[in-house]
């Protein structure tokens, strides 16, 4: 190994070079290694600066031999690796050698040997060396790319081998004391920092007709393109277009195409995809891709060829996403359509004559990729004619049918199912562009027949393995899902020919039947798919019934029932993320399109409490639904039966519909930033409806056909709809409103007046901005209108103040009533307490008891009527001898002592019975009663 010993002085070194026979005591330029030293692994250092100086010298006799000799010794000295601290000097020596090659070809070998050393490990003496010498290392590695300009095949190949070795690092051949190998990724990182990828891309232009060198450079670029940093550098160096244009160059080994496609893949994945697509979107690149794909499609039979063919098709599909790519001009679109349909629609084109796809995995993937590229290509409208010529609709419809018992296709059951779903999904994109071809192929009939099979109980085991087959394992949900998507796409074209044909074939009844069938057989496992299917059915029905009364009548009560079923869904499910929100939107849309305007359906909807369900949804206070629900209610209010239903509705805490609508108005104004005081009263009587957005936007003169900000405000929030509903319900007779509601109602009642005044104010301001002078009459009219509008605002503000004051007075009165009630309660409590105290006094104090007894008797006597009528019978009402001062009942039951022992509860009274018959615990009349004067006993109470 290496020593830290310094070299001898420059004079001694020069003497050693000039005289070979000098004494052994002189220190040579290159350290001499003895057997003992080699065993110990110790090398003496070279003076690299002297070697550099020697290489810089010119015009000396025998100088070339000396230079070559010392470079050779340098190579021998660094056979185990290159120290990072010496790297800059070694590469300077390499650069000097490469500069001499043109005039001194013998230096090619020296340069070759030094480049070979670069494939050896880089060594560091300190851990910090990787950071310390990072810049020198990056510049040194970048020099390798510059050396590719030297017109030497051997040298270029060695440079490429050296760079490839960066990615396959090996440990040093011998352990070097004091040194350790730099990290395995260090060279790769320094190559990124030095921009090696750029010079390697640029070197491609020097290798037009040199296949071997070109393949080596592509191998290097393949390794470099595994890094995002290098991919970005290569992309900026136009690597994508440069590589793609040479895809079709002759190459018996096949490496050129494989490595080029791999590099293009990496560039698309790890750099700016848009920029790479832009580079590839030229005629030259697409022609090269077209020829390569055609050759692989027609002549590629190996597993490797098929994989490569599919990779090229994927790259082409990505390029086709760019509308500026000349896919049609280069003829690639036409060929792709031919390859996509030749298996289903027989063609006499020589390109596909005798060709047949197998059921191998690669051919199966190819078929799906071709379907996918058709979807991409159809976005470019000029492609439509090519799709017509290629009979794409007919080819795709060959898959829209129930599976046949005897297979006449080459695909397996799972493959055919996946292709079937893919074909239907492709039709959803292509068929709307080719309506005539769709109708000529009886598209509606085919899809409806296929849907009928999907709904049937025919045994069918689907595999559900693909993306399109999600949720369709063991059922026909996937087929139904994509068929309904296709129908939805066709219906929403609003083409009357298509929709009329669908209605004539009974689509409305069939859709309702499918929906009812799904309700009767719920499938919780595939709930998300079922919800999507139900949403599509409702959207199809909406598209068919909109603006057609007869179709709405066909929708009828059965259709209303399925709508009501969805509206009864538990509101908590709307937050589940499974698709209940979408289903509810579709349901509201179907109410608008399928029910409104058809009086029998409207009446049935009202009869089944549909308005109650709408208001329940509105009360959920979800902004995304409010606008649509309010719009539906505005239309429903044209039906005279609606008002009673709206007024009868009650929400939580007995909230009425009017109160709910007014609450929504307040919430909307708060979100819009309308100025109101704490009581909801108007602040600015000139602009009572102005939102914060209108305040920020300055009035700009607009053409007569452009709506102003004030007009746009009507459609952009829900205030106009709330005004319309409350107006149809009659502002004067709205139940269940609080004072706060009445304050807001004053504004709502005058909404139209305020909005008209706002628009006239805009007109006036625009006239001022345009510096126009209206005639005197018009000016007076404008001023009168604006003044009247402001007066309405003041009147409403005054009315609101009266309501607020009235409510304040009412609140005071209510407060006083509450206080009076509290006071009465306290007084009653005091009386009860006093009564209890008197009771306790009577039970514990005999004098108090006697006094109470006298008072009681006196009160009783005072209350009697003293003038008795003649022949009147007097009945004694008090019981003599009873020492109690509380009212007594007819019977006193003593549970502690049996009645037979004490003679009954009245034994000590004047009416005590000698014998009391006891039958079931009740007193009975005795035949003979004898009154006995018995001593009276005092019974404490």
Coordinates of C-alpha atoms in Angstrom, one line a residue, residues 15-578:
X15 CA 18.6 14.0 -11.7
X16 CA 17.0 10.6 -11.3
X17 CA 15.1 11.0 -14.6
X18 CA 18.1 12.2 -16.5
X19 CA 20.7 9.6 -15.4
X20 CA 19.6 6.0 -15.1
X21 CA 22.9 4.9 -13.6
X22 CA 22.7 7.2 -10.7
X23 CA 23.3 5.8 -7.2
X24 CA 20.7 3.8 -5.4
X25 CA 20.5 6.5 -2.7
X26 CA 18.7 8.8 -5.0
X27 CA 14.8 8.8 -4.7
X28 CA 13.1 7.9 -8.0
X29 CA 9.8 9.3 -9.3
X30 CA 8.1 5.9 -9.0
X31 CA 8.6 4.0 -5.7
X32 CA 10.3 0.7 -6.1
X33 CA 8.5 -2.2 -4.4
X34 CA 10.6 -4.9 -2.9
X35 CA 9.2 -8.4 -2.0
X36 CA 9.2 -7.6 1.7
X37 CA 7.4 -4.3 1.1
X38 CA 4.8 -6.0 -1.1
X39 CA 4.2 -8.6 1.6
X40 CA 3.7 -5.8 4.0
X41 CA 1.4 -4.1 1.6
X42 CA 3.3 -0.8 1.6
X43 CA 3.7 1.4 -1.5
X44 CA 5.7 4.6 -1.7
X45 CA 3.8 7.5 -3.1
X46 CA 4.3 9.0 -6.6
X47 CA 4.8 12.6 -7.2
X48 CA 1.9 13.1 -9.5
X49 CA 2.6 16.7 -10.0
X50 CA 6.0 15.8 -11.7
X51 CA 4.2 13.3 -13.9
X52 CA 1.8 16.1 -14.9
X53 CA 4.6 18.5 -15.5
X54 CA 6.4 15.8 -17.6
X55 CA 3.3 15.3 -19.8
X56 CA 3.0 19.0 -20.3
X57 CA 6.5 19.2 -21.8
X58 CA 6.9 19.1 -25.5
X59 CA 9.7 19.2 -28.2
X60 CA 12.2 17.0 -26.4
X61 CA 14.0 14.0 -27.8
X62 CA 12.7 10.7 -26.4
X63 CA 10.1 12.5 -24.4
X64 CA 7.2 10.4 -25.6
X65 CA 8.9 7.2 -24.4
X66 CA 9.5 8.6 -21.0
X67 CA 5.9 9.9 -20.8
X68 CA 4.5 6.5 -21.8
X69 CA 6.8 4.8 -19.4
X70 CA 5.8 6.8 -16.4
X71 CA 2.1 6.6 -17.2
X72 CA 2.4 2.9 -17.3
X73 CA 4.1 2.8 -13.9
X74 CA 1.3 5.1 -12.6
X75 CA -1.2 2.5 -13.8
X76 CA 0.7 -0.3 -12.1
X77 CA 0.9 1.7 -8.9
X78 CA -2.9 2.1 -8.6
X79 CA -4.0 -1.4 -9.4
X80 CA -5.9 -1.8 -6.1
X81 CA -8.0 1.4 -6.3
X82 CA -7.8 5.2 -6.6
X83 CA -7.5 7.4 -3.5
X84 CA -10.0 10.3 -3.6
X85 CA -7.2 12.7 -2.7
X86 CA -5.3 11.8 -5.9
X87 CA -8.3 11.5 -8.2
X88 CA -8.1 15.1 -9.6
X89 CA -4.4 14.7 -10.5
X90 CA -5.0 11.3 -12.1
X91 CA -7.8 12.6 -14.2
X92 CA -5.7 15.6 -15.2
X93 CA -3.1 13.1 -16.4
X94 CA -5.8 11.2 -18.3
X95 CA -6.9 14.5 -19.9
X96 CA -3.3 15.2 -21.0
X97 CA -3.0 11.8 -22.5
X98 CA -6.3 12.1 -24.4
X99 CA -5.1 15.4 -25.8
X100 CA -2.0 13.8 -27.3
X101 CA -3.9 11.0 -29.0
X102 CA -4.6 12.9 -32.2
X103 CA -0.9 13.5 -32.9
X104 CA 0.5 10.6 -30.9
X105 CA -1.8 7.6 -31.3
X106 CA 0.3 5.5 -28.8
X107 CA -1.3 7.4 -26.0
X108 CA -4.6 5.6 -26.7
X109 CA -3.3 2.7 -24.7
X110 CA -2.3 4.9 -21.8
X111 CA -5.7 6.6 -21.7
X112 CA -7.3 3.2 -22.0
X113 CA -5.4 1.9 -19.0
X114 CA -6.1 4.9 -16.8
X115 CA -9.9 4.7 -17.7
X116 CA -9.8 1.1 -16.7
X117 CA -8.6 2.1 -13.3
X118 CA -11.7 4.2 -12.9
X119 CA -13.7 1.0 -12.7
X120 CA -11.8 0.2 -9.5
X121 CA -13.0 1.2 -6.0
X122 CA -12.5 4.8 -4.9
X123 CA -10.6 4.8 -1.6
X124 CA -10.9 7.2 1.3
X125 CA -8.4 7.7 4.2
X126 CA -10.9 9.7 6.3
X127 CA -14.6 9.5 6.6
X128 CA -14.8 13.1 5.6
X129 CA -12.9 12.5 2.3
X130 CA -16.2 11.8 0.4
X131 CA -17.4 15.3 1.2
X132 CA -14.0 17.0 1.0
X133 CA -13.2 15.7 -2.5
X134 CA -16.8 15.7 -3.8
X135 CA -16.3 18.5 -6.3
X136 CA -13.1 17.1 -7.6
X137 CA -14.7 13.6 -8.0
X138 CA -17.8 15.0 -9.8
X139 CA -15.6 16.9 -12.3
X140 CA -13.4 13.9 -12.8
X141 CA -16.3 11.6 -13.6
X142 CA -17.8 14.2 -15.9
X143 CA -14.6 14.1 -17.9
X144 CA -15.4 10.5 -18.9
X145 CA -18.4 11.7 -21.0
X146 CA -16.2 14.3 -22.7
X147 CA -13.7 11.6 -23.7
X148 CA -16.4 10.0 -25.8
X149 CA -15.5 12.5 -28.4
X150 CA -12.2 10.7 -29.1
X151 CA -12.8 8.6 -32.3
X152 CA -11.6 5.4 -30.8
X153 CA -14.0 2.5 -30.6
X154 CA -11.9 0.7 -28.0
X155 CA -11.6 3.7 -25.8
X156 CA -15.3 4.5 -26.0
X157 CA -16.3 0.9 -25.1
X158 CA -13.9 1.0 -22.1
X159 CA -15.4 4.3 -20.9
X160 CA -18.9 2.7 -21.1
X161 CA -17.7 -0.4 -19.2
X162 CA -16.2 1.8 -16.5
X163 CA -19.5 3.7 -16.0
X164 CA -21.5 0.5 -15.9
X165 CA -19.1 -0.8 -13.2
X166 CA -20.3 2.1 -11.0
X167 CA -23.6 0.2 -10.6
X168 CA -21.8 -3.2 -9.9
X169 CA -19.2 -2.2 -7.3
X170 CA -16.7 -4.8 -6.2
X171 CA -14.5 -4.8 -3.1
X172 CA -10.8 -4.0 -3.5
X173 CA -8.6 -6.9 -4.5
X174 CA -6.3 -6.4 -1.5
X175 CA -6.9 -4.7 1.8
X176 CA -5.0 -1.4 2.0
X177 CA -4.1 -0.4 5.6
X178 CA -5.3 3.1 6.4
X179 CA -7.8 3.2 3.6
X180 CA -11.3 2.0 3.1
X181 CA -13.6 1.8 0.1
X182 CA -16.0 4.7 -0.5
X183 CA -19.7 3.9 -0.3
X184 CA -21.1 1.9 -3.1
X185 CA -23.4 4.7 -4.3
X186 CA -20.7 7.4 -4.1
X187 CA -19.7 7.1 -7.8
X188 CA -23.3 7.1 -8.8
X189 CA -24.0 10.3 -6.8
X190 CA -21.0 12.0 -8.2
X191 CA -22.0 11.1 -11.7
X192 CA -25.4 12.8 -11.1
X193 CA -23.7 15.9 -9.7
X194 CA -21.2 16.1 -12.6
X195 CA -23.8 15.8 -15.2
X196 CA -22.4 12.7 -16.9
X197 CA -25.8 11.8 -18.3
X198 CA -25.8 14.9 -20.5
X199 CA -22.5 14.2 -22.2
X200 CA -23.4 10.6 -22.7
X201 CA -26.7 11.6 -24.4
X202 CA -24.7 14.0 -26.6
X203 CA -22.3 11.3 -27.6
X204 CA -25.1 9.4 -29.3
X205 CA -24.9 11.8 -32.2
X206 CA -21.2 10.7 -32.8
X207 CA -22.3 7.0 -33.1
X208 CA -24.7 7.0 -36.0
X209 CA -23.3 4.0 -37.9
X210 CA -21.3 2.3 -35.1
X211 CA -23.7 -0.3 -33.6
X212 CA -21.4 -1.8 -31.0
X213 CA -20.5 1.6 -29.4
X214 CA -24.1 2.7 -29.7
X215 CA -25.3 -0.4 -27.8
X216 CA -22.7 0.3 -25.0
X217 CA -23.8 3.9 -24.7
X218 CA -27.5 2.8 -24.5
X219 CA -26.5 0.3 -21.8
X220 CA -24.9 3.2 -19.9
X221 CA -27.9 5.4 -20.3
X222 CA -30.1 2.5 -19.2
X223 CA -28.2 2.4 -15.9
X224 CA -28.1 6.2 -15.6
X225 CA -31.9 6.5 -16.2
X226 CA -32.6 4.6 -13.0
X227 CA -32.1 8.0 -11.2
X228 CA -34.6 10.8 -11.2
X229 CA -31.8 13.4 -11.3
X230 CA -30.2 11.8 -14.4
X231 CA -33.6 11.4 -16.1
X232 CA -34.2 15.1 -15.7
X233 CA -30.7 15.9 -17.1
X234 CA -31.3 13.4 -20.0
X235 CA -34.8 14.9 -20.7
X236 CA -33.2 18.4 -21.0
X237 CA -30.6 17.0 -23.4
X238 CA -33.5 15.8 -25.7
X239 CA -32.7 12.2 -25.0
X240 CA -36.2 11.0 -25.6
X241 CA -36.4 12.1 -29.2
X242 CA -32.8 11.2 -30.0
X243 CA -33.3 7.6 -28.8
X244 CA -36.8 7.2 -30.3
X245 CA -35.8 8.2 -33.8
X246 CA -33.2 5.4 -33.9
X247 CA -35.5 2.6 -32.6
X248 CA -35.8 1.1 -36.1
X249 CA -32.1 1.0 -36.8
X250 CA -30.8 -2.4 -37.8
X251 CA -29.6 -4.5 -34.9
X252 CA -29.4 -8.3 -35.2
X253 CA -29.0 -8.7 -31.4
X254 CA -32.2 -6.9 -30.5
X255 CA -30.5 -5.0 -27.7
X256 CA -31.0 -1.6 -29.2
X257 CA -34.8 -1.8 -29.1
X258 CA -34.9 -3.4 -25.7
X259 CA -32.6 -0.8 -24.1
X260 CA -34.1 2.1 -25.9
X261 CA -37.6 1.2 -24.7
X262 CA -36.4 0.7 -21.2
X263 CA -34.8 4.2 -21.2
X264 CA -38.0 5.8 -22.6
X265 CA -40.0 4.1 -19.9
X266 CA -37.7 5.5 -17.2
X267 CA -37.8 9.0 -18.7
X268 CA -41.6 8.9 -18.7
X269 CA -41.7 7.7 -15.1
X270 CA -38.9 9.7 -13.5
X271 CA -38.8 13.0 -15.2
X272 CA -41.4 15.5 -16.5
X273 CA -43.9 13.3 -18.3
X274 CA -45.4 16.2 -20.3
X275 CA -42.0 17.3 -21.6
X276 CA -41.0 13.8 -22.6
X277 CA -44.3 13.4 -24.4
X278 CA -43.7 16.7 -26.2
X279 CA -40.3 15.5 -27.4
X280 CA -41.8 12.3 -28.7
X281 CA -44.8 14.0 -30.4
X282 CA -43.2 14.5 -33.8
X283 CA -43.6 12.7 -37.1
X284 CA -40.1 11.2 -37.1
X285 CA -40.5 9.5 -33.6
X286 CA -44.0 8.3 -34.3
X287 CA -43.0 6.8 -37.7
X288 CA -40.2 4.9 -35.9
X289 CA -42.6 3.7 -33.2
X290 CA -45.1 2.7 -35.9
X291 CA -42.6 0.6 -37.9
X292 CA -41.2 -1.1 -34.8
X293 CA -44.7 -2.0 -33.5
X294 CA -45.8 -3.3 -36.9
X295 CA -42.8 -5.5 -37.2
X296 CA -43.2 -6.9 -33.7
X297 CA -46.9 -7.4 -34.2
X298 CA -46.6 -9.2 -37.5
X299 CA -43.3 -11.1 -37.0
X300 CA -42.7 -11.3 -33.2
X301 CA -43.5 -14.7 -31.9
X302 CA -41.3 -15.1 -28.9
X303 CA -42.3 -14.3 -25.4
X304 CA -39.6 -11.5 -25.4
X305 CA -40.9 -10.0 -28.7
X306 CA -44.5 -9.9 -27.4
X307 CA -43.5 -8.2 -24.2
X308 CA -41.5 -5.6 -26.1
X309 CA -44.4 -5.1 -28.5
X310 CA -46.7 -4.3 -25.6
X311 CA -44.2 -1.9 -24.0
X312 CA -44.0 0.0 -27.3
X313 CA -47.8 0.1 -27.4
X314 CA -48.0 1.5 -23.9
X315 CA -45.5 4.3 -24.8
X316 CA -47.6 5.0 -27.9
X317 CA -50.7 5.3 -25.8
X318 CA -49.0 7.8 -23.6
X319 CA -47.9 9.9 -26.6
X320 CA -51.5 9.7 -28.0
X321 CA -52.7 11.6 -25.0
X322 CA -51.1 14.7 -26.5
X323 CA -53.7 16.1 -29.0
X324 CA -50.8 17.7 -31.0
X325 CA -49.2 14.4 -31.7
X326 CA -49.5 13.6 -35.5
X327 CA -50.9 10.1 -34.9
X328 CA -53.3 10.3 -37.9
X329 CA -50.8 12.0 -40.2
X330 CA -48.2 9.2 -39.7
X331 CA -50.9 6.5 -40.3
X332 CA -50.4 5.0 -36.9
X333 CA -54.0 5.6 -35.8
X334 CA -55.4 3.7 -38.8
X335 CA -53.1 0.7 -38.1
X336 CA -53.9 0.6 -34.4
X337 CA -57.7 0.5 -35.2
X338 CA -57.0 -2.3 -37.7
X339 CA -55.0 -4.3 -35.2
X340 CA -57.7 -3.7 -32.5
X341 CA -60.6 -5.0 -34.6
X342 CA -59.2 -7.6 -37.1
X343 CA -60.1 -10.5 -34.8
X344 CA -63.8 -9.5 -34.6
X345 CA -64.3 -7.9 -38.0
X346 CA -62.7 -9.8 -40.9
X347 CA -60.4 -7.6 -43.0
X348 CA -58.6 -8.2 -46.2
X349 CA -55.7 -5.9 -45.2
X350 CA -52.3 -7.5 -45.9
X351 CA -51.0 -6.4 -42.5
X352 CA -53.4 -8.8 -40.7
X353 CA -53.9 -11.5 -43.3
X354 CA -53.2 -14.8 -41.7
X355 CA -52.6 -13.2 -38.3
X356 CA -54.3 -14.7 -35.2
X357 CA -54.0 -13.8 -31.5
X358 CA -53.4 -16.6 -29.0
X359 CA -54.7 -16.8 -25.5
X360 CA -51.3 -16.2 -24.1
X361 CA -50.9 -13.6 -21.4
X362 CA -49.0 -11.2 -23.7
X363 CA -51.7 -11.3 -26.4
X364 CA -54.4 -10.9 -23.9
X365 CA -52.7 -7.8 -22.5
X366 CA -52.3 -6.6 -26.1
X367 CA -56.0 -6.8 -26.7
X368 CA -56.8 -4.8 -23.6
X369 CA -54.1 -2.2 -24.5
X370 CA -55.6 -1.8 -28.0
X371 CA -59.1 -1.2 -26.5
X372 CA -57.5 1.4 -24.2
X373 CA -55.7 3.2 -27.1
X374 CA -59.0 3.4 -29.0
X375 CA -60.5 5.3 -26.0
X376 CA -57.5 7.7 -26.1
X377 CA -57.6 8.2 -29.9
X378 CA -61.3 8.9 -30.0
X379 CA -60.8 12.1 -28.0
X380 CA -59.3 13.6 -31.2
X381 CA -62.4 14.3 -33.4
X382 CA -60.6 13.7 -36.7
X383 CA -60.3 10.1 -35.6
X384 CA -64.0 9.5 -35.9
X385 CA -64.0 8.8 -39.6
X386 CA -61.2 6.2 -39.1
X387 CA -63.3 4.6 -36.3
X388 CA -66.3 4.4 -38.8
X389 CA -64.1 2.9 -41.5
X390 CA -62.6 0.4 -39.1
X391 CA -66.1 -0.8 -37.9
X392 CA -65.1 -0.3 -34.3
X393 CA -68.7 -0.2 -33.0
X394 CA -69.5 -3.6 -34.6
X395 CA -66.3 -5.1 -33.3
X396 CA -67.0 -4.0 -29.8
X397 CA -70.6 -5.2 -29.8
X398 CA -69.5 -8.7 -30.5
X399 CA -68.7 -8.9 -26.8
X400 CA -72.1 -7.5 -25.6
X401 CA -73.9 -10.8 -25.4
X402 CA -74.5 -13.5 -22.9
X403 CA -71.8 -16.2 -22.8
X404 CA -72.4 -19.0 -25.4
X405 CA -72.5 -22.6 -24.3
X406 CA -70.2 -23.8 -27.1
X407 CA -67.2 -21.5 -27.2
X408 CA -66.1 -20.3 -30.6
X409 CA -63.5 -18.0 -29.2
X410 CA -59.9 -18.6 -28.3
X411 CA -60.0 -16.8 -24.9
X412 CA -60.5 -18.5 -21.6
X413 CA -63.7 -17.8 -19.6
X414 CA -61.9 -15.3 -17.3
X415 CA -60.2 -13.6 -20.2
X416 CA -63.4 -13.3 -22.2
X417 CA -65.2 -11.8 -19.2
X418 CA -62.5 -9.2 -18.8
X419 CA -62.5 -8.4 -22.5
X420 CA -66.3 -8.2 -22.4
X421 CA -66.2 -5.6 -19.6
X422 CA -63.4 -3.7 -21.3
X423 CA -65.3 -3.6 -24.6
X424 CA -68.4 -2.2 -22.9
X425 CA -66.4 0.4 -21.1
X426 CA -64.8 1.3 -24.5
X427 CA -68.2 1.6 -26.1
X428 CA -69.2 4.2 -23.4
X429 CA -66.5 6.5 -24.8
X430 CA -66.8 5.6 -28.5
X431 CA -70.5 5.1 -29.1
X432 CA -71.6 8.7 -28.3
X433 CA -69.3 9.8 -31.1
X434 CA -70.8 7.4 -33.6
X435 CA -74.5 7.6 -33.1
X436 CA -75.4 6.4 -36.6
X437 CA -73.2 3.4 -36.4
X438 CA -74.6 2.6 -32.9
X439 CA -78.1 2.7 -34.2
X440 CA -77.3 0.7 -37.3
X441 CA -75.9 -2.0 -35.1
X442 CA -79.1 -2.1 -33.1
X443 CA -77.1 -0.9 -30.1
X444 CA -80.1 -0.2 -27.8
X445 CA -81.6 -3.6 -28.4
X446 CA -78.3 -5.3 -27.8
X447 CA -77.7 -3.5 -24.5
X448 CA -81.2 -4.0 -23.2
X449 CA -81.1 -7.7 -24.1
X450 CA -77.8 -8.0 -22.3
X451 CA -79.2 -6.2 -19.3
X452 CA -82.1 -8.6 -19.3
X453 CA -79.6 -11.5 -19.1
X454 CA -77.8 -9.6 -16.3
X455 CA -81.0 -9.5 -14.3
X456 CA -82.0 -13.1 -15.0
X457 CA -81.3 -16.0 -12.7
X458 CA -79.2 -17.8 -15.4
X459 CA -76.3 -19.6 -13.7
X460 CA -73.1 -17.7 -14.3
X461 CA -69.9 -17.6 -12.3
X462 CA -67.9 -14.5 -12.9
X463 CA -64.3 -14.2 -11.9
X464 CA -64.2 -10.5 -11.1
X465 CA -60.4 -10.5 -11.4
X466 CA -59.9 -7.3 -13.4
X467 CA -60.2 -3.6 -12.7
X468 CA -63.5 -3.5 -14.5
X469 CA -64.7 -6.6 -12.7
X470 CA -64.4 -5.1 -9.3
X471 CA -67.3 -6.3 -7.1
X472 CA -68.5 -8.7 -9.7
X473 CA -67.1 -12.0 -8.4
X474 CA -69.8 -14.7 -8.5
X475 CA -72.5 -12.3 -9.8
X476 CA -73.4 -10.1 -12.8
X477 CA -73.0 -6.7 -11.2
X478 CA -69.9 -5.8 -13.2
X479 CA -71.7 -6.5 -16.5
X480 CA -74.8 -4.6 -15.4
X481 CA -72.7 -1.7 -14.1
X482 CA -70.9 -1.0 -17.4
X483 CA -74.0 -1.6 -19.5
X484 CA -75.9 1.0 -17.6
X485 CA -72.9 3.4 -17.9
X486 CA -73.1 2.9 -21.7
X487 CA -76.9 3.6 -21.7
X488 CA -76.4 6.7 -19.5
X489 CA -73.8 8.0 -21.9
X490 CA -76.2 7.5 -24.9
X491 CA -79.2 9.0 -23.1
X492 CA -77.4 12.1 -22.0
X493 CA -76.6 12.9 -25.7
X494 CA -80.2 14.1 -25.7
X495 CA -80.5 12.7 -29.2
X496 CA -84.2 12.2 -29.7
X497 CA -83.7 9.2 -32.1
X498 CA -81.8 7.3 -29.5
X499 CA -84.1 8.2 -26.6
X500 CA -87.3 7.5 -28.5
X501 CA -85.9 4.1 -29.6
X502 CA -85.1 3.3 -26.0
X503 CA -88.6 4.3 -24.8
X504 CA -90.3 2.2 -27.5
X505 CA -88.3 -0.8 -26.3
X506 CA -89.7 -0.4 -22.8
X507 CA -86.5 0.9 -21.2
X508 CA -88.4 2.9 -18.5
X509 CA -90.3 -0.1 -17.2
X510 CA -87.1 -2.3 -17.4
X511 CA -85.1 0.2 -15.4
X512 CA -87.8 0.5 -12.7
X513 CA -88.0 -3.3 -12.6
X514 CA -84.2 -3.7 -12.2
X515 CA -84.2 -1.1 -9.4
X516 CA -87.1 -2.8 -7.5
X517 CA -85.4 -6.2 -7.9
X518 CA -82.2 -4.8 -6.3
X519 CA -84.3 -3.3 -3.4
X520 CA -85.9 -6.7 -2.8
X521 CA -82.6 -8.5 -2.8
X522 CA -80.1 -6.3 -0.9
X523 CA -76.4 -7.1 -1.2
X524 CA -74.5 -5.5 1.6
X525 CA -71.2 -7.1 0.5
X526 CA -71.1 -5.1 -2.7
X527 CA -73.0 -2.1 -1.4
X528 CA -70.9 0.5 -3.2
X529 CA -71.5 -1.2 -6.6
X530 CA -75.2 -1.6 -6.0
X531 CA -75.5 2.1 -5.1
X532 CA -73.7 3.1 -8.3
X533 CA -76.0 0.9 -10.4
X534 CA -79.1 2.5 -8.7
X535 CA -77.7 6.0 -9.3
X536 CA -77.2 5.2 -13.0
X537 CA -80.7 3.8 -13.4
X538 CA -82.2 7.0 -11.9
X539 CA -80.0 9.2 -14.1
X540 CA -81.1 7.2 -17.2
X541 CA -84.8 7.6 -16.2
X542 CA -84.2 11.4 -15.7
X543 CA -82.7 11.7 -19.1
X544 CA -85.5 9.9 -20.8
X545 CA -88.4 11.5 -19.0
X546 CA -87.3 15.1 -18.9
X547 CA -89.7 17.4 -20.8
X548 CA -91.9 14.5 -21.9
X549 CA -95.2 14.2 -20.1
X550 CA -96.1 10.8 -21.7
X551 CA -92.8 9.3 -20.4
X552 CA -93.4 10.8 -17.0
X553 CA -96.8 9.0 -17.0
X554 CA -95.1 5.7 -17.8
X555 CA -92.7 6.4 -14.9
X556 CA -95.9 6.6 -12.8
X557 CA -96.5 5.5 -9.2
X558 CA -94.0 2.6 -9.5
X559 CA -91.2 5.1 -10.2
X560 CA -92.4 7.4 -7.4
X561 CA -92.2 4.5 -5.0
X562 CA -88.5 3.8 -5.8
X563 CA -87.8 7.5 -5.4
X564 CA -89.5 7.6 -2.0
X565 CA -87.6 4.4 -1.0
X566 CA -84.3 6.2 -1.5
X567 CA -85.4 9.3 0.2
X568 CA -86.2 7.3 3.4
X569 CA -82.5 6.3 3.6
X570 CA -80.9 6.8 7.0
X571 CA -79.2 10.2 6.9
X572 CA -76.2 8.8 8.8
X573 CA -75.4 6.8 5.7
X574 CA -74.7 10.0 3.7
X575 CA -71.4 10.2 5.5
X576 CA -70.4 6.6 4.8
X577 CA -68.5 7.3 1.6
X578 CA -70.1 4.4 -0.2

